[in-house]
Amino acid sequence: MFVYADNAATTRVSEAAVRAMLPYLGTCFGNASSLYSFGQEAKEALENARATVAGCLGAEPREIYFTSGGSESDNQAIFSAAAQGRKKGKMHIISTAFEHHAVLHTLRRLEKEGFAVTYLDVHENGVVTPEQVRDAVREDTCLVTVMFANNEIGTIQPIREIGALCRERKVLFHTDAVQAAGHLPIDVKADNIDMLSLSAHKFHGPKGVGALYVRRGVTLQNLIEGGAQERGKRAGTENVAGIVALSVALKDACDHMAENAEKVSALRDRLIEGLLRIPHSALNGDRERRLPGNVNFCFEGIEGESLLLLLDDAGICASSGSACTSGSLDPSHVLLAIGRPHEVAHGSLRLSLCEENTPEDVDHILTEVPRIVEYLRNMSPVWKDLVSGKKQFML
Amino acid sequence: MALYSEKVFDHFKNPRNVGEIPDADGVGEVGNAKCGDIMKMYLKIRDNVITDVKFETFGCGSAIASSSMATEMIKGKTIEEALAVSNKDVVDALDGLPAHKLHCSVLAEEAIKSAVQDYYERNGIPYDKSQFPVMEDCEHCGEHEVRMV
Ligand SMILES: Cc1ncc(COP(=O)(O)O)c(C=O)c1O
């Protein structure tokens, strides 16, 4: 049996998206910037895609810029806001402790350039409050950037309320919605969002293509200089096929959002209930405020990489926040941010489902995970110390 | 490209000598749960020969494979032969480890030495302390971060 349960890492490109992109690789390969009608066909597809994406977000087409993905969108949004801030002497940014590295590393670079960044605590449940943002805003705050939903633990942030606060205090608000787009309702106007990042491969589109929504009136700075594509804000011959596929995948995801969410969250809940039966395990992140497909657990006394390898052997694709899964020595900053001790964070497992998963997939996971956890615990000196009372259980 | 060699996978999935020796003559425990790996090694020693060895490991695939391989390499050997096993020997026997996993083989070497040292201490056997690793806290903790997509 093969179970793909790592949809937060990336998703399968849908057949509809593949079908939609093929003509722009083949018969309609023209450059969207060319004057002749053959190129203009590509241009038309590009603009239709822009209108579709805008429609999915409640934006205007001219507020959508296509990029190479979530990382680029995050970088451009944050650097743009910082550049505007610097001009006005406003060099303070508010973010959270558990953003994706595309945001965190961008902020770190700005810190080196003299910006001050406040990283809001995300509490044990992995959710920030609008009050925290309100209390952190200063006279010199130029940007608030808070992710829509966390990629590891799936917790959903109070974006609309934070947006309203930022609007009131006249501070730019960016949200990394890479995990949310196509999965949660988004209306950039009602949600008071000034800039929003999304990435096609998280909702059954292809990798290497994304979008940045920028509210009209917000100044965007180039990350990539060159030709005048994307109204001069993002140089480079457009990835027409990828962009068309992004728009088709996003439209599909938004059209079926409610039914997908219902189906996927039912699978998720069964998975969570089943895994909670493993002794000394804990769900990471708020039980209610979470993405329909996200399950993230810590199992005490074991290490995540060995769990992943044995799951792989059982045909299950998953992720872990253990240090060993990435070649670094610290476990996931997200798990540390919600207060999990290092020892426990090493034993984490993320299973992320999509509407293509089946109840049989969940059955298979629920057979394999408890078996493997027990197997690994039986050879773990840490587990033995916990059971014998030499060390105290944390979960 | 596979993450690990077939040998590593084999020793990880079918680890040799897993478990505890309740009446062990020497026990060594190295590593740190905070850093994500702990190895514990149990030795049974008779007439200077390691007659039995078992291990317990909390850690990643290569930590488990390194422990398993190390136990195979020292079973039936004299103490001197066991002490001569280096982390490089463990890596070679496993047909290599990824660069960032080499510390797992270091832990395996240290686990052997630490268990022998315990045997010496328990039996009042004089030994050259400089031959044994000094256990220290992991100096790297806190410097790196995990990347998850
Ligand atoms: C929350 C979040 N932000 C940003 C990214 C980066 O997106 P991309 O891989 O398209 O650059 C990801 C996923 O990789 C993500 O989960």
Coordinates of C-alpha atoms and ligand atoms in Angstrom, one line a residue:
Chain A
M1 CA 0.0 0.0 0.0
F2 CA 1.2 3.5 -0.8
V3 CA -0.1 6.4 1.2
Y4 CA 0.9 9.9 0.4
A5 CA 0.4 11.9 3.6
D6 CA 2.7 14.9 3.0
N7 CA 0.4 17.3 1.2
A8 CA 1.7 20.2 3.2
A9 CA 5.1 19.6 1.6
T10 CA 3.7 19.4 -1.9
T11 CA 0.7 18.0 -3.7
R12 CA 0.1 16.0 -6.9
V13 CA -0.6 18.2 -9.8
S14 CA -4.3 17.7 -10.7
E15 CA -5.2 16.2 -14.1
A16 CA -7.1 19.4 -14.9
A17 CA -4.1 21.5 -14.1
V18 CA -1.8 19.3 -16.3
R19 CA -4.4 19.5 -19.1
A20 CA -4.6 23.2 -18.8
M21 CA -0.9 23.8 -19.0
L22 CA 0.0 21.5 -21.9
P23 CA -1.1 23.8 -24.7
Y24 CA 1.2 26.5 -23.4
L25 CA 4.2 24.1 -23.6
G26 CA 3.2 22.8 -27.0
T27 CA 1.1 24.4 -29.6
C28 CA 0.8 27.8 -27.9
F29 CA 4.4 28.3 -26.8
G30 CA 4.6 32.0 -27.8
N31 CA 6.2 34.7 -25.6
A32 CA 3.4 36.7 -23.9
S33 CA 5.4 39.9 -24.6
S34 CA 5.5 39.4 -28.4
L35 CA 3.4 41.6 -30.5
Y36 CA 2.2 39.1 -33.1
S37 CA -1.1 37.3 -32.4
F38 CA 0.7 34.0 -31.7
G39 CA 2.3 35.6 -28.6
Q40 CA -0.8 37.4 -27.8
E41 CA -2.6 34.1 -27.3
A42 CA -0.2 33.4 -24.5
K43 CA -0.8 36.9 -23.2
E44 CA -4.5 36.4 -23.2
A45 CA -4.1 33.1 -21.2
L46 CA -1.9 35.0 -18.7
E47 CA -4.4 37.7 -18.2
N48 CA -7.3 35.2 -17.9
A49 CA -5.3 33.4 -15.2
R50 CA -4.7 36.7 -13.4
A51 CA -8.4 37.4 -13.4
T52 CA -9.2 33.9 -12.2
V53 CA -6.7 34.2 -9.3
A54 CA -8.0 37.7 -8.4
G55 CA -11.6 36.3 -8.4
C56 CA -10.5 33.5 -6.0
L57 CA -9.1 36.0 -3.5
G58 CA -11.6 38.9 -3.9
A59 CA -8.9 41.0 -5.5
E60 CA -8.7 43.0 -8.7
P61 CA -6.6 41.4 -11.5
R62 CA -4.1 44.2 -11.5
E63 CA -3.4 43.5 -7.8
I64 CA -2.0 40.0 -8.7
Y65 CA 1.6 39.5 -9.6
F66 CA 2.9 36.1 -10.6
T67 CA 6.2 34.9 -9.1
S68 CA 8.3 31.7 -8.9
G69 CA 6.5 30.6 -5.7
G70 CA 5.8 31.2 -2.0
S71 CA 9.4 32.0 -1.1
E72 CA 9.8 34.7 -3.7
S73 CA 6.4 36.2 -2.9
D74 CA 7.3 36.4 0.8
N75 CA 10.7 38.0 0.0
Q76 CA 9.3 40.6 -2.3
A77 CA 6.4 41.6 0.0
I78 CA 8.6 42.0 3.0
F79 CA 11.5 43.7 1.3
S80 CA 9.0 46.1 -0.4
A81 CA 7.4 47.1 2.9
A82 CA 10.8 47.4 4.6
A83 CA 12.0 49.7 1.8
Q84 CA 9.0 52.0 2.2
G85 CA 9.4 51.9 5.9
R86 CA 13.1 52.8 5.7
K87 CA 12.2 55.9 3.6
K88 CA 10.0 57.2 6.4
G89 CA 12.3 56.2 9.2
K90 CA 10.0 53.3 10.3
M91 CA 12.2 50.4 10.9
H92 CA 10.2 48.1 13.1
I93 CA 8.5 44.9 11.9
I94 CA 6.1 42.6 13.8
S95 CA 6.0 38.9 13.0
T96 CA 5.6 35.6 14.8
A97 CA 8.1 33.1 16.1
F98 CA 6.9 30.3 13.9
E99 CA 6.8 31.7 10.4
H100 CA 8.2 29.7 7.5
H101 CA 11.9 30.3 6.8
A102 CA 11.0 32.2 3.7
V103 CA 9.7 34.9 6.1
L104 CA 12.1 34.4 9.0
H105 CA 15.3 34.5 7.0
T106 CA 14.1 37.5 5.1
L107 CA 13.4 39.2 8.4
R108 CA 16.8 38.1 9.8
R109 CA 18.5 39.9 6.8
L110 CA 16.5 43.0 7.6
E111 CA 17.6 42.8 11.2
K112 CA 21.2 42.8 10.0
E113 CA 20.4 45.9 8.0
G114 CA 19.2 47.7 11.1
F115 CA 15.5 46.8 11.4
A116 CA 14.0 45.7 14.7
V117 CA 11.7 42.7 14.6
T118 CA 9.3 41.7 17.3
Y119 CA 8.5 38.0 17.1
L120 CA 5.2 37.4 18.8
D121 CA 4.8 34.4 21.0
V122 CA 2.5 31.8 19.5
H123 CA 1.4 30.2 22.8
E124 CA 1.0 26.5 23.5
N125 CA -1.8 26.2 21.0
G126 CA 0.1 27.8 18.1
V127 CA -2.2 30.8 17.7
V128 CA -1.4 34.5 18.1
T129 CA -4.0 37.0 19.3
P130 CA -4.9 40.3 17.7
E131 CA -4.3 41.9 21.2
Q132 CA -0.6 40.8 21.0
V133 CA -0.3 42.6 17.6
R134 CA -2.1 45.7 19.0
D135 CA 0.3 45.8 22.0
A136 CA 3.4 45.4 19.8
V137 CA 2.6 48.1 17.2
R138 CA 4.8 51.1 17.6
E139 CA 5.1 54.5 16.0
D140 CA 7.8 53.2 13.8
T141 CA 6.2 49.9 12.8
C142 CA 6.2 49.6 9.0
L143 CA 4.9 46.0 8.6
V144 CA 3.0 43.2 10.3
T145 CA 3.6 39.8 8.7
V146 CA 1.7 36.9 10.2
M147 CA 1.1 33.6 8.4
F148 CA -2.5 32.6 7.6
A149 CA -1.9 29.0 8.7
N150 CA 1.2 27.3 9.9
N151 CA 2.9 24.8 7.7
E152 CA 3.9 22.4 10.4
I153 CA 1.1 22.4 12.9
G154 CA -1.6 23.7 10.7
T155 CA -2.9 26.4 13.2
I156 CA -5.0 29.1 11.7
Q157 CA -4.4 32.7 12.8
P158 CA -7.0 35.5 13.4
I159 CA -6.1 37.2 10.1
R160 CA -9.2 39.3 9.7
E161 CA -8.9 40.8 13.2
I162 CA -5.1 41.4 12.8
G163 CA -5.8 43.0 9.4
A164 CA -8.4 45.3 10.9
L165 CA -6.0 46.4 13.6
C166 CA -3.3 47.1 11.1
R167 CA -5.7 49.1 8.9
E168 CA -6.7 51.2 12.0
R169 CA -3.0 51.8 12.9
K170 CA -2.1 52.4 9.2
V171 CA 0.5 49.7 9.2
L172 CA 1.0 47.4 6.2
F173 CA -0.2 43.8 6.7
H174 CA 1.3 40.9 4.8
T175 CA 0.2 37.3 5.2
D176 CA 2.0 34.1 4.0
A177 CA -1.1 32.2 2.9
V178 CA 0.9 29.4 1.2
Q179 CA -0.8 26.7 3.3
A180 CA -4.1 28.5 3.4
A181 CA -4.8 29.4 -0.3
G182 CA -7.3 26.9 -1.8
H183 CA -7.9 25.4 1.6
L184 CA -9.5 28.2 3.6
P185 CA -11.8 31.0 2.5
I186 CA -9.8 34.1 1.7
D187 CA -11.2 37.5 0.9
V188 CA -8.4 40.1 0.8
K189 CA -10.8 43.0 1.2
A190 CA -12.9 41.7 4.0
D191 CA -9.8 40.3 5.7
N192 CA -8.0 43.6 5.5
I193 CA -4.9 42.1 3.8
D194 CA -2.4 44.4 2.0
M195 CA -0.2 41.7 0.7
L196 CA -0.6 37.9 0.4
S197 CA 1.7 35.1 -0.8
L198 CA 0.6 31.9 -2.3
S199 CA 2.2 28.9 -4.1
A200 CA 0.6 26.6 -6.7
H201 CA 2.2 23.4 -5.5
K202 CA 0.3 23.4 -2.2
F203 CA -3.1 23.1 -4.0
H204 CA -2.5 20.7 -6.8
G205 CA -0.7 23.1 -9.1
P206 CA 2.9 22.8 -10.3
K207 CA 6.0 23.7 -8.4
G208 CA 7.9 26.8 -9.1
V209 CA 5.0 29.2 -9.6
G210 CA 3.2 31.4 -7.2
A211 CA 1.5 34.7 -6.8
L212 CA 1.7 37.8 -4.7
Y213 CA -1.4 39.9 -4.1
V214 CA -0.6 43.6 -3.5
R215 CA -3.4 45.9 -2.7
R216 CA -3.7 48.9 -5.1
G217 CA -1.8 51.8 -3.6
V218 CA 0.8 49.7 -1.9
T219 CA 4.3 50.2 -3.4
L220 CA 6.0 47.1 -4.7
Q221 CA 9.7 46.9 -5.1
N222 CA 11.5 44.7 -7.6
L223 CA 13.3 41.6 -6.4
I224 CA 14.2 40.7 -10.0
E225 CA 15.2 43.5 -12.4
G226 CA 15.0 43.1 -16.1
G227 CA 12.2 43.3 -18.6
A228 CA 8.9 44.9 -18.0
Q229 CA 6.8 41.8 -17.3
E230 CA 4.3 41.9 -14.5
R231 CA 3.8 45.6 -15.0
G232 CA 7.5 46.2 -14.4
K233 CA 7.5 44.6 -11.0
R234 CA 8.8 41.2 -11.7
A235 CA 11.2 40.7 -14.7
G236 CA 11.5 37.4 -16.6
T237 CA 9.5 35.8 -19.4
E238 CA 6.3 34.6 -17.8
N239 CA 5.9 30.9 -17.0
V240 CA 2.6 30.9 -18.9
A241 CA 2.0 27.2 -18.6
G242 CA 2.7 27.2 -14.9
I243 CA 0.6 30.3 -14.3
V244 CA -2.4 28.9 -16.2
A245 CA -2.1 25.7 -14.2
L246 CA -2.0 27.7 -11.0
S247 CA -5.2 29.5 -11.9
V248 CA -7.0 26.3 -12.8
A249 CA -5.9 24.5 -9.6
L250 CA -6.8 27.4 -7.4
K251 CA -10.2 27.8 -9.0
D252 CA -10.8 24.1 -8.6
A253 CA -9.7 24.2 -5.0
C254 CA -11.9 27.2 -4.2
D255 CA -14.9 25.8 -6.0
H256 CA -14.8 22.6 -4.0
M257 CA -13.4 24.1 -0.8
A258 CA -16.3 23.3 1.5
E259 CA -16.8 19.7 0.4
N260 CA -13.1 19.0 0.4
A261 CA -12.7 20.5 3.9
E262 CA -15.6 18.4 5.2
K263 CA -14.1 15.2 3.7
V264 CA -10.5 15.9 4.7
S265 CA -11.3 17.1 8.2
A266 CA -13.3 14.0 8.9
L267 CA -10.2 11.9 7.9
R268 CA -8.0 14.2 10.0
D269 CA -10.2 13.9 13.1
R270 CA -10.2 10.1 12.9
L271 CA -6.5 10.1 12.5
I272 CA -6.1 12.4 15.5
E273 CA -8.4 10.3 17.7
G274 CA -6.6 7.2 16.7
L275 CA -3.1 8.5 17.4
L276 CA -4.1 10.0 20.7
R277 CA -4.6 6.5 21.9
I278 CA -0.8 6.0 21.8
P279 CA 0.3 6.5 25.4
H280 CA 2.5 9.6 26.0
S281 CA 1.6 11.2 22.7
A282 CA 0.3 14.7 22.1
L283 CA -1.3 16.7 19.3
N284 CA 0.7 19.7 18.4
G285 CA -1.3 22.9 17.7
D286 CA -4.9 23.8 18.5
R287 CA -7.4 21.0 18.0
E288 CA -10.1 23.3 16.5
R289 CA -8.3 26.1 14.7
R290 CA -6.4 24.0 12.3
L291 CA -6.1 23.2 8.6
P292 CA -8.5 20.5 7.4
G293 CA -5.6 18.2 6.5
N294 CA -3.1 18.8 9.2
V295 CA -2.1 16.2 11.9
N296 CA 1.0 16.8 13.9
F297 CA 2.0 14.7 16.9
C298 CA 4.9 14.2 19.3
F299 CA 5.6 10.8 20.6
E300 CA 7.8 10.7 23.7
G301 CA 10.9 8.5 23.8
I302 CA 11.5 8.1 20.1
E303 CA 13.2 10.1 17.3
G304 CA 11.4 11.3 14.2
E305 CA 13.7 10.3 11.5
S306 CA 13.7 6.6 12.4
L307 CA 9.9 6.8 12.5
L308 CA 9.8 8.3 9.0
L309 CA 12.1 5.7 7.6
L310 CA 10.1 2.9 9.0
L311 CA 6.9 4.5 7.8
D312 CA 8.4 4.9 4.4
D313 CA 9.1 1.1 4.5
A314 CA 5.4 0.7 5.3
G315 CA 4.5 2.8 2.2
I316 CA 3.6 6.0 4.1
C317 CA 5.1 9.4 3.2
A318 CA 5.2 11.8 6.1
S319 CA 7.4 14.5 7.7
S320 CA 9.0 15.2 11.0
G321 CA 10.3 18.2 12.8
S322 CA 13.2 16.2 14.2
A323 CA 16.7 17.7 13.7
C324 CA 17.9 14.6 12.0
T325 CA 15.4 14.9 9.2
S326 CA 17.1 18.0 7.9
G327 CA 20.8 17.6 8.6
S328 CA 20.7 20.1 11.4
L329 CA 21.0 19.7 15.1
D330 CA 18.0 21.6 16.5
P331 CA 14.4 20.3 16.1
S332 CA 11.7 22.4 14.4
H333 CA 11.5 26.0 15.5
V334 CA 7.8 25.7 15.3
L335 CA 7.6 23.0 17.9
L336 CA 10.0 24.9 20.1
A337 CA 7.9 28.0 19.7
I338 CA 4.8 26.2 21.1
G339 CA 6.9 25.1 24.1
R340 CA 7.8 21.5 23.3
P341 CA 11.1 20.6 24.9
H342 CA 13.9 19.5 22.5
E343 CA 13.7 15.9 23.7
V344 CA 10.0 15.7 22.7
A345 CA 10.2 17.8 19.6
H346 CA 12.7 15.3 18.1
G347 CA 9.9 12.7 18.2
S348 CA 7.4 14.6 16.0
L349 CA 5.4 13.4 13.0
R350 CA 3.4 15.5 10.6
L351 CA 0.8 13.8 8.4
S352 CA -0.9 16.1 6.0
L353 CA -4.0 14.9 4.1
C354 CA -5.8 16.0 1.0
E355 CA -9.1 15.1 -0.6
E356 CA -7.4 12.3 -2.5
N357 CA -6.7 10.4 0.7
T358 CA -9.2 7.6 1.6
P359 CA -10.5 6.1 4.8
E360 CA -8.3 3.1 4.0
D361 CA -5.2 5.4 4.0
V362 CA -6.2 6.4 7.5
D363 CA -6.7 2.8 8.5
H364 CA -3.2 1.9 7.2
I365 CA -1.6 4.8 9.0
L366 CA -3.4 3.9 12.2
T367 CA -2.1 0.3 12.0
E368 CA 1.5 1.3 11.2
V369 CA 2.2 4.3 13.4
P370 CA 1.4 2.7 16.7
R371 CA 3.3 -0.5 15.8
I372 CA 6.4 1.5 14.8
V373 CA 6.3 3.8 17.8
E374 CA 6.1 0.8 20.0
Y375 CA 9.0 -0.9 18.2
L376 CA 11.2 2.1 18.5
R377 CA 10.3 2.7 22.1
N378 CA 11.3 -0.9 22.9
M379 CA 14.9 -0.1 21.8
S380 CA 15.0 3.4 23.2
P381 CA 17.0 3.9 26.4
V382 CA 15.1 7.2 26.8
W383 CA 11.8 5.4 26.9
K384 CA 13.1 2.9 29.4
D385 CA 14.2 5.7 31.7
L386 CA 10.8 7.2 31.4
V387 CA 9.0 3.9 32.1
S388 CA 11.3 3.0 35.1
G389 CA 10.7 6.5 36.6
K390 CA 14.3 7.5 36.2
K391 CA 13.1 10.4 34.1
Q392 CA 9.8 12.2 34.2
F393 CA 7.3 11.9 31.3
M394 CA 6.7 15.3 29.7
L395 CA 3.7 14.1 27.7
Chain B
M1 CA 19.3 8.7 -4.8
A2 CA 18.8 6.8 -1.6
L3 CA 19.4 8.6 1.6
Y4 CA 21.5 5.7 3.1
S5 CA 23.5 2.8 1.8
E6 CA 21.8 -0.7 1.7
K7 CA 24.0 -1.7 4.6
V8 CA 22.7 1.1 6.7
F9 CA 19.1 0.3 5.8
D10 CA 19.7 -3.3 6.6
H11 CA 21.1 -2.6 10.0
F12 CA 18.5 0.0 10.7
K13 CA 15.6 -2.2 9.8
N14 CA 17.0 -5.5 11.2
P15 CA 19.2 -4.3 14.0
R16 CA 21.5 -6.9 15.5
N17 CA 21.9 -7.3 19.2
V18 CA 19.1 -5.0 20.4
G19 CA 18.3 -5.1 24.0
E20 CA 19.7 -5.1 27.5
I21 CA 22.1 -7.4 29.4
P22 CA 20.8 -7.2 33.0
D23 CA 24.0 -8.6 34.5
A24 CA 26.3 -6.8 32.2
D25 CA 30.0 -6.3 33.2
G26 CA 30.2 -2.9 31.6
V27 CA 27.6 -0.4 30.5
G28 CA 28.2 2.8 28.6
E29 CA 25.7 5.5 27.7
V30 CA 26.6 8.4 25.4
G31 CA 24.8 11.2 23.7
N32 CA 22.1 13.6 24.7
A33 CA 18.3 13.4 24.3
K34 CA 18.3 17.1 23.7
C35 CA 20.4 16.6 20.6
G36 CA 18.3 13.7 19.5
D37 CA 20.5 10.7 20.1
I38 CA 21.4 8.5 23.0
M39 CA 23.3 5.2 22.7
K40 CA 23.6 2.7 25.5
M41 CA 25.9 -0.3 25.2
Y42 CA 26.0 -3.4 27.4
L43 CA 29.0 -5.7 27.5
K44 CA 29.5 -9.2 28.9
I45 CA 33.2 -9.8 29.4
R46 CA 35.0 -13.1 30.1
D47 CA 38.8 -13.6 30.1
N48 CA 39.3 -10.2 28.4
V49 CA 36.9 -11.2 25.6
I50 CA 33.5 -9.6 24.8
T51 CA 31.3 -12.7 24.9
D52 CA 28.1 -10.8 24.5
V53 CA 27.0 -7.2 23.6
K54 CA 23.7 -5.5 23.3
F55 CA 22.5 -2.0 22.6
E56 CA 19.6 0.4 23.0
T57 CA 19.4 3.5 21.0
F58 CA 17.2 6.6 20.8
G59 CA 18.0 8.3 17.5
C60 CA 17.8 8.5 13.8
G61 CA 18.3 5.6 11.3
S62 CA 22.0 6.0 11.1
A63 CA 22.3 6.1 14.9
I64 CA 20.5 2.8 15.1
A65 CA 22.5 1.3 12.2
S66 CA 25.8 2.5 13.7
S67 CA 25.0 0.9 17.1
S68 CA 24.0 -2.3 15.4
M69 CA 27.1 -2.5 13.3
A70 CA 29.4 -1.6 16.2
T71 CA 28.0 -4.4 18.3
E72 CA 28.7 -6.9 15.5
M73 CA 32.2 -5.6 15.1
I74 CA 33.1 -6.2 18.7
K75 CA 31.3 -9.4 19.6
G76 CA 33.8 -12.1 20.3
K77 CA 36.7 -9.7 20.2
T78 CA 39.2 -8.9 22.9
I79 CA 38.9 -5.6 24.8
E80 CA 41.9 -4.3 23.0
E81 CA 40.4 -5.1 19.6
A82 CA 37.1 -3.5 20.6
L83 CA 38.9 -0.3 21.8
A84 CA 40.7 -0.2 18.4
V85 CA 37.4 0.1 16.5
S86 CA 37.2 3.7 15.3
N87 CA 34.2 5.6 14.1
K88 CA 35.7 5.4 10.6
D89 CA 35.7 1.6 10.8
V90 CA 32.0 1.8 11.6
V91 CA 31.4 4.1 8.7
D92 CA 33.4 1.9 6.3
A93 CA 31.6 -1.2 7.5
L94 CA 28.3 0.5 6.8
D95 CA 29.5 1.5 3.3
G96 CA 29.5 5.1 4.3
L97 CA 27.2 7.6 6.0
P98 CA 26.1 11.0 4.8
A99 CA 28.5 13.8 6.1
H100 CA 25.9 15.2 8.5
K101 CA 25.4 11.8 10.1
L102 CA 29.1 11.0 10.8
H103 CA 28.5 12.0 14.5
C104 CA 26.4 8.9 14.8
S105 CA 29.4 6.7 14.1
V106 CA 31.4 8.8 16.6
L107 CA 28.7 8.0 19.2
A108 CA 29.0 4.3 18.4
E109 CA 32.8 4.4 19.0
E110 CA 32.3 6.4 22.2
A111 CA 29.6 4.0 23.5
I112 CA 32.1 1.0 23.2
K113 CA 34.8 3.0 25.0
S114 CA 32.4 4.2 27.6
A115 CA 31.2 0.6 28.3
V116 CA 34.8 -0.7 28.6
Q117 CA 35.7 2.2 30.9
D118 CA 32.8 1.2 33.1
Y119 CA 34.1 -2.3 33.2
Y120 CA 37.5 -1.2 34.2
E121 CA 36.1 1.1 36.9
R122 CA 33.9 -1.6 38.3
N123 CA 36.8 -4.0 38.5
G124 CA 39.4 -1.6 39.7
I125 CA 41.5 -2.3 36.6
P126 CA 44.0 0.5 36.0
Y127 CA 43.8 2.1 32.6
D128 CA 45.0 5.1 30.7
K129 CA 42.3 7.7 31.0
S130 CA 43.6 9.7 28.1
Q131 CA 42.5 6.9 25.8
F132 CA 38.9 7.6 26.6
P133 CA 36.7 10.3 25.3
V134 CA 35.6 13.1 27.7
M135 CA 31.8 13.4 27.7
E136 CA 30.7 16.9 27.1
D137 CA 27.5 18.5 26.3
C138 CA 26.8 19.0 22.6
E139 CA 28.3 22.3 21.7
H140 CA 26.3 22.6 18.5
C141 CA 22.9 22.7 20.1
G142 CA 21.2 26.0 19.5
E143 CA 23.2 26.8 16.4
H144 CA 21.2 25.2 13.7
E145 CA 17.6 24.9 12.8
V146 CA 15.4 22.4 11.0
R147 CA 13.9 23.2 7.7
M148 CA 10.5 21.8 7.0
V149 CA 8.6 22.7 3.8
Ligands
LIG1 C1 4.0 28.6 4.9 C2 4.9 28.5 3.7 N1 5.5 29.6 3.2 C3 6.3 29.5 2.2 C4 6.6 28.3 1.5 C5 7.6 28.3 0.4 O1 6.9 28.1 -0.8 P1 7.6 27.7 -2.2 O2 8.1 26.3 -1.9 O3 6.6 27.8 -3.2 O4 8.7 28.7 -2.4 C6 6.0 27.1 2.0 C7 6.3 25.8 1.5 O5 7.3 25.4 1.0 C8 5.2 27.2 3.1 O6 4.6 26.1 3.7

